[in-house]
Short mmCIF file of C-alpha atoms in Angstrom, two decimals:
data_model
loop_
_atom_site.label_atom_id
_atom_site.label_comp_id
_atom_site.label_asym_id
_atom_site.label_seq_id
_atom_site.Cartn_x
_atom_site.Cartn_y
_atom_site.Cartn_z
CA MET A 1 -36.60 -0.49 7.42
CA CYS A 2 -33.06 -1.75 6.96
CA HIS A 3 -32.65 -4.60 4.52
CA VAL A 4 -29.44 -6.60 4.80
CA ILE A 5 -28.49 -7.50 1.23
CA VAL A 6 -25.55 -9.83 0.64
CA THR A 7 -24.49 -10.97 -2.82
CA CYS A 8 -21.33 -12.64 -4.09
CA ARG A 9 -20.36 -9.60 -6.14
CA SER A 10 -20.97 -7.09 -3.36
CA MET A 11 -19.04 -9.19 -0.85
CA LEU A 12 -16.15 -9.66 -3.28
CA TRP A 13 -16.02 -5.91 -3.89
CA THR A 14 -16.02 -5.26 -0.13
CA LEU A 15 -13.20 -7.74 0.50
CA LEU A 16 -11.12 -6.36 -2.39
CA SER A 17 -11.64 -2.81 -1.12
CA ILE A 18 -10.35 -3.77 2.32
CA VAL A 19 -7.39 -5.74 0.91
CA VAL A 20 -6.37 -2.87 -1.38
CA ALA A 21 -6.47 -0.32 1.43
CA PHE A 22 -4.32 -2.48 3.73
CA ALA A 23 -1.87 -3.38 0.94
CA GLU A 24 -1.26 0.27 0.07
CA LEU A 25 -0.96 1.26 3.73
CA ILE A 26 1.56 -1.49 4.49
CA ALA A 27 3.59 -0.65 1.37
CA PHE A 28 3.66 3.05 2.26
CA MET A 29 4.89 2.34 5.79
CA SER A 30 7.52 -0.19 4.69
CA ALA A 31 11.22 0.61 4.27
CA ASP A 32 11.60 -1.99 1.49
CA TRP A 33 11.11 0.29 -1.52
CA LEU A 34 14.78 0.20 -2.51
CA ILE A 35 17.22 -2.61 -1.77
CA GLY A 36 20.71 -1.14 -1.53
CA LYS A 37 23.93 -2.60 -2.81
CA ALA A 38 25.40 -5.37 -0.68
CA LYS A 39 27.49 -4.28 2.29
CA PRO A 40 30.44 -6.62 2.95
CA SER A 41 30.63 -8.29 6.32
CA SER A 42 33.36 -6.96 8.55
CA ALA A 43 35.80 -9.01 10.58
CA GLU A 44 33.50 -8.65 13.56
CA ASP A 45 30.61 -10.30 11.72
CA VAL A 46 31.49 -13.85 12.67
CA ASP A 47 28.97 -16.60 13.24
CA ASN A 48 29.91 -18.07 16.62
CA ARG A 49 28.41 -21.47 15.76
CA THR A 50 30.28 -22.01 12.48
CA GLY A 51 33.23 -19.70 12.89
CA GLY A 52 32.62 -18.30 9.39
CA SER A 53 31.72 -14.86 8.21
CA GLN A 54 28.08 -14.00 7.70
CA GLU A 55 26.86 -13.20 4.20
CA PRO A 56 26.84 -9.56 3.05
CA TYR A 57 23.63 -7.76 3.90
CA HIS A 58 21.48 -5.40 1.84
CA PRO A 59 20.26 -2.22 3.55
CA THR A 60 16.82 -1.04 2.43
CA LEU A 61 15.39 2.44 1.97
CA GLY A 62 11.78 3.57 1.92
CA ILE A 63 10.09 6.89 1.35
CA TYR A 64 10.75 8.03 4.91
CA GLY A 65 12.24 4.94 6.60
CA ARG A 66 15.25 2.67 6.30
CA CYS A 67 16.65 -0.63 7.53
CA THR A 68 20.35 -1.06 8.25
CA ARG A 69 22.60 -3.31 10.31
CA ILE A 70 24.02 -2.03 13.57
CA SER A 71 26.73 -3.56 15.71
CA HIS A 72 26.60 -4.17 19.45
CA MET A 73 29.46 -2.75 21.43
CA GLN A 74 29.94 -5.77 23.69
CA LEU A 75 28.58 -8.56 21.51
CA SER A 76 30.11 -10.03 18.38
CA ARG A 77 26.84 -9.91 16.47
CA ARG A 78 24.85 -7.41 14.46
CA ASP A 79 21.12 -6.76 14.29
CA THR A 80 19.04 -5.06 11.64
CA LEU A 81 17.45 -1.83 12.81
CA CYS A 82 14.43 -0.42 10.98
CA GLY A 83 12.87 2.95 11.55
CA PRO A 84 12.25 6.40 10.08
CA TYR A 85 15.29 8.37 9.01
CA ALA A 86 13.15 11.52 8.77
CA GLU A 87 11.82 12.91 12.03
CA ASN A 88 9.48 15.28 10.20
CA PHE A 89 8.12 15.80 6.71
CA SER A 90 10.77 18.35 5.70
CA GLU A 91 13.56 15.81 6.39
CA ILE A 92 12.34 13.36 3.72
CA ALA A 93 15.33 12.91 1.42
CA SER A 94 13.86 14.31 -1.81
CA GLY A 95 11.24 16.84 -2.82
CA PHE A 96 9.92 14.23 -5.23
CA TRP A 97 9.56 11.78 -2.36
CA GLN A 98 7.75 14.43 -0.35
CA ALA A 99 5.29 14.79 -3.22
CA THR A 100 5.06 11.00 -3.44
CA ALA A 101 4.27 10.81 0.27
CA ILE A 102 1.50 13.41 -0.11
CA PHE A 103 -0.13 11.75 -3.12
CA LEU A 104 0.11 8.26 -1.62
CA ALA A 105 -1.20 9.45 1.74
CA VAL A 106 -4.24 11.12 0.14
CA GLY A 107 -4.95 8.05 -1.99
CA ILE A 108 -4.61 5.71 0.99
CA MET A 109 -6.89 7.86 3.16
CA ILE A 110 -9.56 7.70 0.47
CA LEU A 111 -9.13 3.94 0.15
CA CYS A 112 -9.36 3.45 3.91
CA ALA A 113 -12.54 5.56 4.03
CA VAL A 114 -14.08 3.51 1.21
CA ALA A 115 -13.02 0.25 2.91
CA PHE A 116 -14.74 1.41 6.11
CA VAL A 117 -17.91 2.41 4.27
CA SER A 118 -17.95 -0.80 2.23
CA VAL A 119 -18.61 -2.83 5.37
CA PHE A 120 -21.94 -1.04 5.82
CA THR A 121 -23.10 -1.45 2.21
CA MET A 122 -24.93 -4.60 3.28
CA CYS A 123 -27.39 -2.39 5.14
CA VAL A 124 -27.11 0.95 3.32
CA GLN A 125 -27.22 0.93 -0.47
CA SER A 126 -27.75 4.64 -1.18
CA ILE A 127 -26.64 8.06 0.06
CA MET A 128 -28.77 11.10 -0.80
CA LYS A 129 -30.54 9.01 -3.46
CA LYS A 130 -27.21 8.06 -5.04
CA SER A 131 -25.90 4.50 -5.10
CA ILE A 132 -23.26 4.06 -2.42
CA PHE A 133 -21.45 1.61 -4.70
CA ASN A 134 -21.18 4.17 -7.50
CA VAL A 135 -19.98 6.86 -5.08
CA CYS A 136 -17.36 4.51 -3.61
CA GLY A 137 -16.31 3.41 -7.09
CA LEU A 138 -15.78 7.04 -8.10
CA LEU A 139 -13.71 7.65 -4.96
CA GLN A 140 -11.61 4.57 -5.67
CA GLY A 141 -10.94 5.86 -9.18
CA ILE A 142 -9.82 9.21 -7.75
CA ALA A 143 -7.62 7.42 -5.19
CA GLY A 144 -6.06 5.40 -8.00
CA LEU A 145 -5.10 8.61 -9.82
CA PHE A 146 -3.38 9.93 -6.69
CA LEU A 147 -1.51 6.64 -6.32
CA ILE A 148 -0.36 6.74 -9.95
CA LEU A 149 0.96 10.30 -9.52
CA GLY A 150 2.88 9.23 -6.42
CA LEU A 151 4.40 6.19 -8.11
CA ILE A 152 5.42 8.22 -11.17
CA LEU A 153 7.17 10.84 -9.04
CA TYR A 154 8.92 8.35 -6.77
CA PRO A 155 11.69 7.26 -9.23
CA ALA A 156 12.50 10.93 -9.89
CA GLY A 157 13.91 11.06 -6.36
CA TRP A 158 16.49 8.34 -6.93
CA GLY A 159 19.10 11.00 -7.58
CA CYS A 160 18.91 12.43 -4.05
CA GLN A 161 21.93 12.11 -1.77
CA LYS A 162 20.19 9.58 0.46
CA ALA A 163 19.48 7.25 -2.45
CA ILE A 164 23.01 7.68 -3.82
CA SER A 165 24.45 6.59 -0.47
CA TYR A 166 22.48 3.36 -0.80
CA CYS A 167 22.65 2.83 -4.57
CA GLY A 168 26.07 4.21 -5.54
CA HIS A 169 27.13 7.21 -7.59
CA TYR A 170 25.50 5.90 -10.76
CA ALA A 171 22.04 6.37 -9.24
CA SER A 172 20.03 9.27 -10.64
CA ALA A 173 16.44 10.14 -11.49
CA TYR A 174 14.76 7.02 -12.90
CA LYS A 175 18.08 5.12 -12.73
CA LEU A 176 18.54 2.66 -9.87
CA GLY A 177 22.32 2.39 -9.95
CA ASP A 178 23.34 -0.55 -7.77
CA CYS A 179 19.94 -0.82 -6.08
CA SER A 180 16.97 -2.99 -6.91
CA LEU A 181 13.29 -2.48 -6.29
CA GLY A 182 11.85 -3.99 -3.11
CA TRP A 183 8.55 -5.73 -2.48
CA ALA A 184 6.90 -2.56 -1.16
CA PHE A 185 7.17 -0.82 -4.55
CA TYR A 186 5.67 -3.81 -6.35
CA THR A 187 2.94 -4.07 -3.71
CA ALA A 188 2.07 -0.41 -4.26
CA ILE A 189 1.84 -0.99 -8.02
CA GLY A 190 -0.30 -4.11 -7.54
CA GLY A 191 -2.54 -2.25 -5.10
CA THR A 192 -2.97 0.58 -7.60
CA ILE A 193 -4.06 -1.84 -10.32
CA LEU A 194 -6.50 -3.50 -7.92
CA THR A 195 -7.84 -0.06 -6.98
CA PHE A 196 -9.03 0.51 -10.53
CA ILE A 197 -10.39 -3.03 -10.69
CA CYS A 198 -12.39 -2.27 -7.53
CA ALA A 199 -13.65 0.98 -9.07
CA VAL A 200 -14.95 -0.91 -12.10
CA PHE A 201 -16.28 -3.82 -10.06
CA SER A 202 -18.31 -1.47 -7.84
CA ALA A 203 -20.77 -1.12 -10.73
CA GLN A 204 -21.27 -4.90 -10.71
CA ALA A 205 -21.87 -4.82 -6.95
CA GLU A 206 -24.51 -2.13 -7.47
CA ILE A 207 -26.22 -4.17 -10.18
CA ALA A 208 -26.24 -7.28 -7.97
CA THR A 209 -27.86 -5.52 -5.00
CA SER A 210 -30.54 -3.80 -7.10
CA SER A 211 -31.49 -6.78 -9.27
CA ASP A 212 -35.06 -7.94 -9.83
CA LYS A 213 -34.44 -10.94 -7.61
CA VAL A 214 -33.49 -8.68 -4.70
CA GLN A 215 -36.60 -6.55 -5.23
CA GLU A 216 -38.75 -9.67 -5.18
CA GLU A 217 -37.20 -10.73 -1.87
CA ILE A 218 -37.88 -7.27 -0.42
CA GLU A 219 -41.50 -7.34 -1.58
CA GLU A 220 -41.91 -10.69 0.16
CA GLY A 221 -40.99 -8.96 3.42
CA LYS A 222 -37.56 -10.47 3.95
CA ASN A 223 -35.04 -8.39 5.88
CA LEU A 224 -32.03 -10.66 5.27
CA ILE A 225 -31.40 -11.33 1.60
CA CYS A 226 -28.52 -13.57 0.51
CA LEU A 227 -28.02 -14.25 -3.17
CA LEU A 228 -25.28 -16.00 -5.12
#
């Protein structure tokens, strides 16, 4: 018989697991890893309402994508265009970034799988006589290691030609040059920290769902058990 067990700690772990997976996925897909040096506005970049020049813009560069400003042939305005600069894996600008993409992708896939499974932990608390929380916590720890490897390798690719075109000639491995770090990089770091927090907190979720109070509720014949 399936017992639906809901506790504050198990629900918090589930929500954190889902948030971490989405945060890492969004960061990986974003082009805002590096914010390039400011590009001056040209004579064509005129605000029709004020008659003044628009402020310089900052192009951004991600692991496989970029955002830049493009001009319209018949209109005196410019729009920002975002999209992948690499049509396939081999066209990613640096070998270090290729390795970063692999490690991050593996870590994110594990996190997404754990996030999916975490939704069903209310009904299923064990797999092959092993606590599903402990198994998921172990997987989250492994995912965190992959994420760390990816984030360590990423700055080593700052010396590639693509990064230099955005960050200036002073850019090199682990040196930003004229660039600054974008929100996606910080989100990836924050998500990695939360991944390890989730891995540790999974033990608390397991303790909460196997407590004496839960066992008493089961023995009383209750199928839906909600505990603070």
